[in-house]
Rosetta silent file (secondary structure, phi, psi, omega in degrees, C-alpha in Angstrom):
SEQUENCE: MQIPNAIFGSMIEPVVALFIPIIAIIFGVGIGMLALYLGYRKRKELFVLYHQERMAALEKGVDLPPLPDALFSEEARPSDPRRHLLKGLVWLFTGIGLGVALWATTELGFALFSLIPIGIGLAHLIYYFVEGKSQAAAMDQRAIPPARPATVS
SCORE:     score description
SCORE:     0.000 S_00000001
   1 L     0.000  129.310 -179.403   46.044   -8.967   22.408 S_00000001
   2 L   -97.539  147.203  175.819   43.239  -10.815   20.658 S_00000001
   3 L   -86.673  132.488  179.203   40.148  -12.189   22.313 S_00000001
   4 L   -62.979  146.811 -178.004   39.664  -15.876   21.577 S_00000001
   5 H   -60.647  -32.939 -178.818   36.738  -16.692   19.298 S_00000001
   6 H   -63.537  -40.805 -179.883   35.172  -18.993   21.877 S_00000001
   7 H   -74.239  -46.153 -177.723   34.817  -16.152   24.397 S_00000001
   8 H   -64.839  -43.452 -179.500   33.826  -13.507   21.843 S_00000001
   9 H   -64.414  -38.617 -178.905   31.321  -15.781   20.095 S_00000001
  10 H   -73.431  -23.650 -179.790   29.616  -16.790   23.325 S_00000001
  11 H   -84.534  -32.489 -172.982   29.268  -13.154   24.422 S_00000001
  12 H   -81.026  -31.412 -176.470   27.884  -11.716   21.190 S_00000001
  13 H   -60.626  -46.695  178.475   25.108  -14.249   20.508 S_00000001
  14 H   -66.150  -33.033  179.759   22.876  -13.300   23.488 S_00000001
  15 H   -67.502  -44.156  178.535   23.386   -9.602   22.758 S_00000001
  16 H   -64.465  -42.247  179.286   22.368  -10.001   19.111 S_00000001
  17 H   -63.236  -30.427  178.561   19.401  -12.147   20.131 S_00000001
  18 H   -76.481  -37.486 -176.355   18.334   -9.400   22.533 S_00000001
  19 H   -78.736  -22.296 -178.495   18.669   -6.569   20.018 S_00000001
  20 H   -59.306  -52.970  179.220   16.738   -8.212   17.157 S_00000001
  21 H   -67.764  -32.936  179.296   13.248   -7.755   18.706 S_00000001
  22 H   -63.812  -46.320  179.708   14.152   -4.327   20.071 S_00000001
  23 H   -65.712  -38.771  179.171   15.243   -3.093   16.645 S_00000001
  24 H   -63.163  -41.762  179.046   12.177   -4.682   15.001 S_00000001
  25 H   -66.658  -44.041 -179.716    9.843   -2.882   17.415 S_00000001
  26 H   -61.572  -45.890  179.368   11.639    0.446   16.969 S_00000001
  27 H   -67.099  -37.850  178.739   11.522    0.197   13.173 S_00000001
  28 H   -62.767  -46.604  177.997    7.882   -0.941   13.205 S_00000001
  29 H   -66.992  -39.868  179.855    6.780    1.978   15.363 S_00000001
  30 H   -63.175  -41.570  178.886    8.994    4.356   13.386 S_00000001
  31 H   -66.483  -39.329  176.611    7.504    3.299   10.043 S_00000001
  32 H   -62.138  -43.589  178.730    3.997    3.715   11.469 S_00000001
  33 H   -66.056  -37.918  177.388    4.823    7.202   12.727 S_00000001
  34 H   -63.268  -41.384  178.637    6.393    8.090    9.380 S_00000001
  35 H   -63.407  -42.185  177.313    3.230    6.973    7.559 S_00000001
  36 H   -62.585  -44.228 -179.310    1.079    9.130    9.856 S_00000001
  37 H   -64.637  -43.807 -179.112    3.329   12.146    9.352 S_00000001
  38 H   -66.101  -36.283  175.319    3.437   11.779    5.572 S_00000001
  39 H   -64.742  -41.759  176.976   -0.355   11.470    5.441 S_00000001
  40 H   -62.352  -45.121 -178.370   -0.697   14.603    7.562 S_00000001
  41 H   -64.672  -39.395  178.549    1.755   16.519    5.382 S_00000001
  42 H   -63.682  -44.536  179.621   -0.013   15.473    2.185 S_00000001
  43 H   -64.507  -39.944  178.988   -3.371   16.548    3.576 S_00000001
  44 H   -63.863  -43.552  178.771   -1.933   19.874    4.756 S_00000001
  45 H   -64.876  -34.498  177.686   -0.435   20.590    1.325 S_00000001
  46 H   -65.851  -41.473  176.196   -3.780   19.747   -0.277 S_00000001
  47 H   -62.086  -41.805  179.755   -5.540   22.271    1.976 S_00000001
  48 H   -63.196  -42.280  179.293   -2.934   24.904    1.075 S_00000001
  49 H   -63.979  -43.685  177.190   -3.442   24.275   -2.648 S_00000001
  50 H   -63.321  -39.243  178.842   -7.221   24.560   -2.347 S_00000001
  51 H   -63.067  -45.599  178.672   -6.817   27.746   -0.327 S_00000001
  52 H   -61.918  -40.098  179.108   -4.515   29.279   -2.956 S_00000001
  53 H   -63.448  -43.257 -179.026   -6.943   28.296   -5.701 S_00000001
  54 H   -69.075  -37.227  178.176   -9.869   29.892   -3.878 S_00000001
  55 H   -66.343  -40.148  177.652   -7.914   33.075   -3.107 S_00000001
  56 H   -64.637  -38.972  178.198   -6.925   33.403   -6.779 S_00000001
  57 H   -65.741  -38.939  177.778  -10.557   32.915   -7.813 S_00000001
  58 H   -64.805  -41.826 -179.705  -11.660   35.610   -5.342 S_00000001
  59 H   -64.415  -34.374 -178.556   -9.050   38.062   -6.656 S_00000001
  60 H   -87.391   -7.858  179.957  -10.178   37.509  -10.249 S_00000001
  61 L    78.251   21.244  179.273  -13.864   37.719   -9.347 S_00000001
  62 L   -88.246  148.071  176.372  -14.599   34.198  -10.522 S_00000001
  63 L   -60.568  139.636 -178.925  -17.259   32.083   -8.819 S_00000001
  64 L   -75.044  130.968  174.868  -15.721   29.840   -6.197 S_00000001
  65 L   -72.664  147.823  179.202  -15.784   26.167   -7.045 S_00000001
  66 L   -69.403  146.992  177.054  -17.305   23.994   -4.324 S_00000001
  67 L   -75.231  140.234  178.628  -14.890   22.112   -2.126 S_00000001
  68 L   -68.726  145.617  179.940  -14.968   18.357   -2.635 S_00000001
  69 H   -66.048  -29.133 -178.806  -16.545   16.336    0.159 S_00000001
  70 H   -65.315  -20.589 -179.583  -13.571   13.978    0.178 S_00000001
  71 H   -66.935  -31.513 -176.252  -11.423   16.853    1.441 S_00000001
  72 L  -100.102   -8.493 -179.275  -13.210   16.866    4.793 S_00000001
  73 L   -87.221  147.845  179.152  -13.774   13.141    5.256 S_00000001
  74 L   -84.907  -14.109 -178.127  -11.310   11.049    7.191 S_00000001
  75 L   -73.573  145.580  173.104  -11.975    7.998    5.055 S_00000001
  76 L   -78.036  158.668  179.613   -9.554    7.088    2.350 S_00000001
  77 L   -65.678  150.456 -178.685  -10.966    6.838   -1.126 S_00000001
  78 L   -63.664  137.727 -176.939  -12.356    3.419   -1.962 S_00000001
  79 L   -78.345  153.261  179.513   -9.694    1.210   -3.396 S_00000001
  80 L   -76.196  127.175 -179.908   -9.960   -0.193   -6.867 S_00000001
  81 L   -61.803  -21.170  179.391  -10.898   -3.893   -6.783 S_00000001
  82 H   -67.063  -16.386  177.064   -8.475   -4.468   -9.661 S_00000001
  83 H   -62.782  -29.777  177.671   -5.657   -3.985   -7.174 S_00000001
  84 H   -66.257  -34.118  176.192   -6.431   -7.485   -5.899 S_00000001
  85 H   -63.685  -47.296  179.629   -5.704   -8.821   -9.370 S_00000001
  86 H   -63.220  -48.385  179.759   -2.339   -7.055   -9.415 S_00000001
  87 H   -60.266  -41.861 -179.602   -1.465   -8.088   -5.860 S_00000001
  88 H   -62.079  -43.971  179.318   -2.512  -11.665   -6.562 S_00000001
  89 H   -66.682  -40.509  179.589   -0.342  -11.923   -9.656 S_00000001
  90 H   -63.514  -48.789 -179.768    2.648  -10.339   -7.914 S_00000001
  91 H   -62.938  -42.790 -177.755    2.394  -12.656   -4.884 S_00000001
  92 H   -62.168  -49.994 -177.097    1.769  -15.721   -7.046 S_00000001
  93 H   -73.924  -26.861  172.543    4.727  -15.205   -9.359 S_00000001
  94 H   -65.316  -43.782  178.218    6.971  -14.164   -6.471 S_00000001
  95 H   -64.402  -40.902  178.723    6.109  -17.435   -4.748 S_00000001
  96 H   -64.801  -45.153  178.751    6.687  -19.446   -7.905 S_00000001
  97 H   -62.524  -42.057  178.380   10.051  -17.755   -8.500 S_00000001
  98 H   -63.963  -41.894  179.419   11.066  -18.243   -4.891 S_00000001
  99 H   -63.643  -43.214  179.335   10.044  -21.899   -5.016 S_00000001
 100 H   -65.168  -43.368 -179.269   11.997  -22.578   -8.183 S_00000001
 101 H   -64.505  -43.561  179.889   15.068  -20.778   -6.828 S_00000001
 102 H   -69.053  -37.064  179.922   14.958  -22.611   -3.482 S_00000001
 103 H   -67.647  -34.960 -179.502   14.292  -25.966   -5.131 S_00000001
 104 H   -75.729  -29.116 -174.901   17.231  -25.484   -7.483 S_00000001
 105 H  -102.890  -25.046 -178.631   19.667  -24.410   -4.751 S_00000001
 106 L  -128.191 -160.588 -179.966   18.464  -26.314   -1.677 S_00000001
 107 L   -92.235  171.477 -174.747   16.299  -29.273   -0.897 S_00000001
 108 H   -63.130  -31.981 -178.827   12.554  -29.571   -1.419 S_00000001
 109 H   -58.817  -40.264  178.364   11.749  -28.919    2.254 S_00000001
 110 H   -74.422  -31.540  179.948   12.956  -25.318    2.019 S_00000001
 111 H   -67.303  -23.342  179.506   11.222  -24.817   -1.320 S_00000001
 112 H   -67.111  -18.295  176.201    7.898  -25.597    0.343 S_00000001
 113 H   -64.961  -19.683  178.057    8.106  -22.231    2.128 S_00000001
 114 H   -71.078  -11.142  176.640    7.241  -20.675   -1.228 S_00000001
 115 H   -67.077  -22.104  179.415    3.719  -22.028   -0.780 S_00000001
 116 H   -65.464  -56.756  177.549    3.055  -19.137    1.624 S_00000001
 117 H   -65.865  -28.709  176.596    3.302  -16.335   -0.994 S_00000001
 118 H   -65.079  -42.088  178.122    1.634  -18.619   -3.547 S_00000001
 119 H   -64.298  -40.687  177.798   -1.308  -19.057   -1.161 S_00000001
 120 H   -63.535  -43.927  178.923   -1.542  -15.316   -0.540 S_00000001
 121 H   -62.642  -42.854  178.375   -1.514  -14.678   -4.281 S_00000001
 122 H   -65.049  -35.630  177.653   -4.195  -17.281   -4.905 S_00000001
 123 H   -63.733  -43.646  177.277   -6.351  -15.763   -2.154 S_00000001
 124 H   -62.833  -42.381 -179.175   -6.136  -12.338   -3.828 S_00000001
 125 H   -67.099  -41.251  177.894   -6.948  -13.845   -7.227 S_00000001
 126 H   -62.271  -44.085  178.536   -9.897  -15.840   -5.869 S_00000001
 127 H   -60.703  -42.758 -179.547  -11.258  -12.718   -4.188 S_00000001
 128 H   -62.402  -46.066 -176.307  -10.880  -10.748   -7.402 S_00000001
 129 H   -73.697  -24.271  178.716  -12.658  -13.351   -9.532 S_00000001
 130 H   -86.552  -49.108 -174.486  -15.453  -13.890   -6.982 S_00000001
 131 H  -112.201  -39.277 -169.851  -16.120  -10.322   -5.785 S_00000001
 132 H   -65.214  -35.753 -179.660  -13.748   -7.889   -7.438 S_00000001
 133 H   -61.200  -45.528 -179.382  -14.972   -8.235  -11.018 S_00000001
 134 H   -67.781  -36.939  177.527  -18.511   -7.216  -10.094 S_00000001
 135 H   -67.388  -39.419  178.638  -17.238   -4.340   -7.931 S_00000001
 136 H   -65.140  -40.313  177.934  -14.964   -3.133  -10.731 S_00000001
 137 H   -64.886  -39.948  178.377  -17.861   -3.236  -13.197 S_00000001
 138 H   -65.918  -39.110  177.696  -20.046   -1.278  -10.754 S_00000001
 139 H   -65.004  -39.052  178.875  -17.285    1.326  -10.294 S_00000001
 140 H   -66.108  -37.476  178.923  -16.956    1.655  -14.075 S_00000001
 141 H   -64.925  -39.898  179.500  -20.722    2.132  -14.415 S_00000001
 142 H   -71.093  -31.110 -175.987  -20.694    4.933  -11.820 S_00000001
 143 H   -76.093  -31.739 -178.359  -17.666    6.601  -13.414 S_00000001
 144 L   -92.078  117.222  179.158  -19.116    6.792  -16.924 S_00000001
 145 L   -70.402  147.367  179.461  -22.006    9.263  -17.097 S_00000001
 146 L   -65.291  142.939 -179.044  -24.992    8.061  -19.082 S_00000001
 147 L   -74.290  139.614  176.955  -25.100    9.347  -22.634 S_00000001
 148 L   -82.202  143.410  177.154  -27.780   11.912  -23.441 S_00000001
 149 L   -68.782  143.956 -179.921  -30.052   11.115  -26.312 S_00000001
 150 L   -72.685  136.589  178.603  -29.361   13.197  -29.369 S_00000001
 151 L  -101.883  137.732  179.131  -31.941   15.852  -30.111 S_00000001
 152 L  -102.001  125.718 -179.788  -32.930   16.589  -33.666 S_00000001
 153 L  -107.566    0.000    0.000  -33.706   20.215  -34.434 S_00000001
């Protein structure tokens, strides 16, 4: 015996509408917990590697190298300002591609939704050209040690 579509369709829609936010919350919390766990595991493996390196140096009688300060800080390393350039270009061209695809397959009203990723991409690019270039230049200056003058003997 088959259930008529009218009865089945009317029963499934509220159930699906109820499960969508529940599943979204579960996946959102799960992804956050996964990110925390993977960060913890990475940090733990880094400590183990430093410990093994120091134990090997002790066994060989070599001076112990100092531990980096970043190992004990909770802060993440400063991000490269050039990432805003990459993110901006990715968002911009994704929005342009999405807009062209939606405009070619649907009407213009749906294609206007592509302005959202285009706007995000432009915001990243504007930030990069206003602030990021100077920050990237400052990071490059700190990374390159100054050259010593040549001594003539």
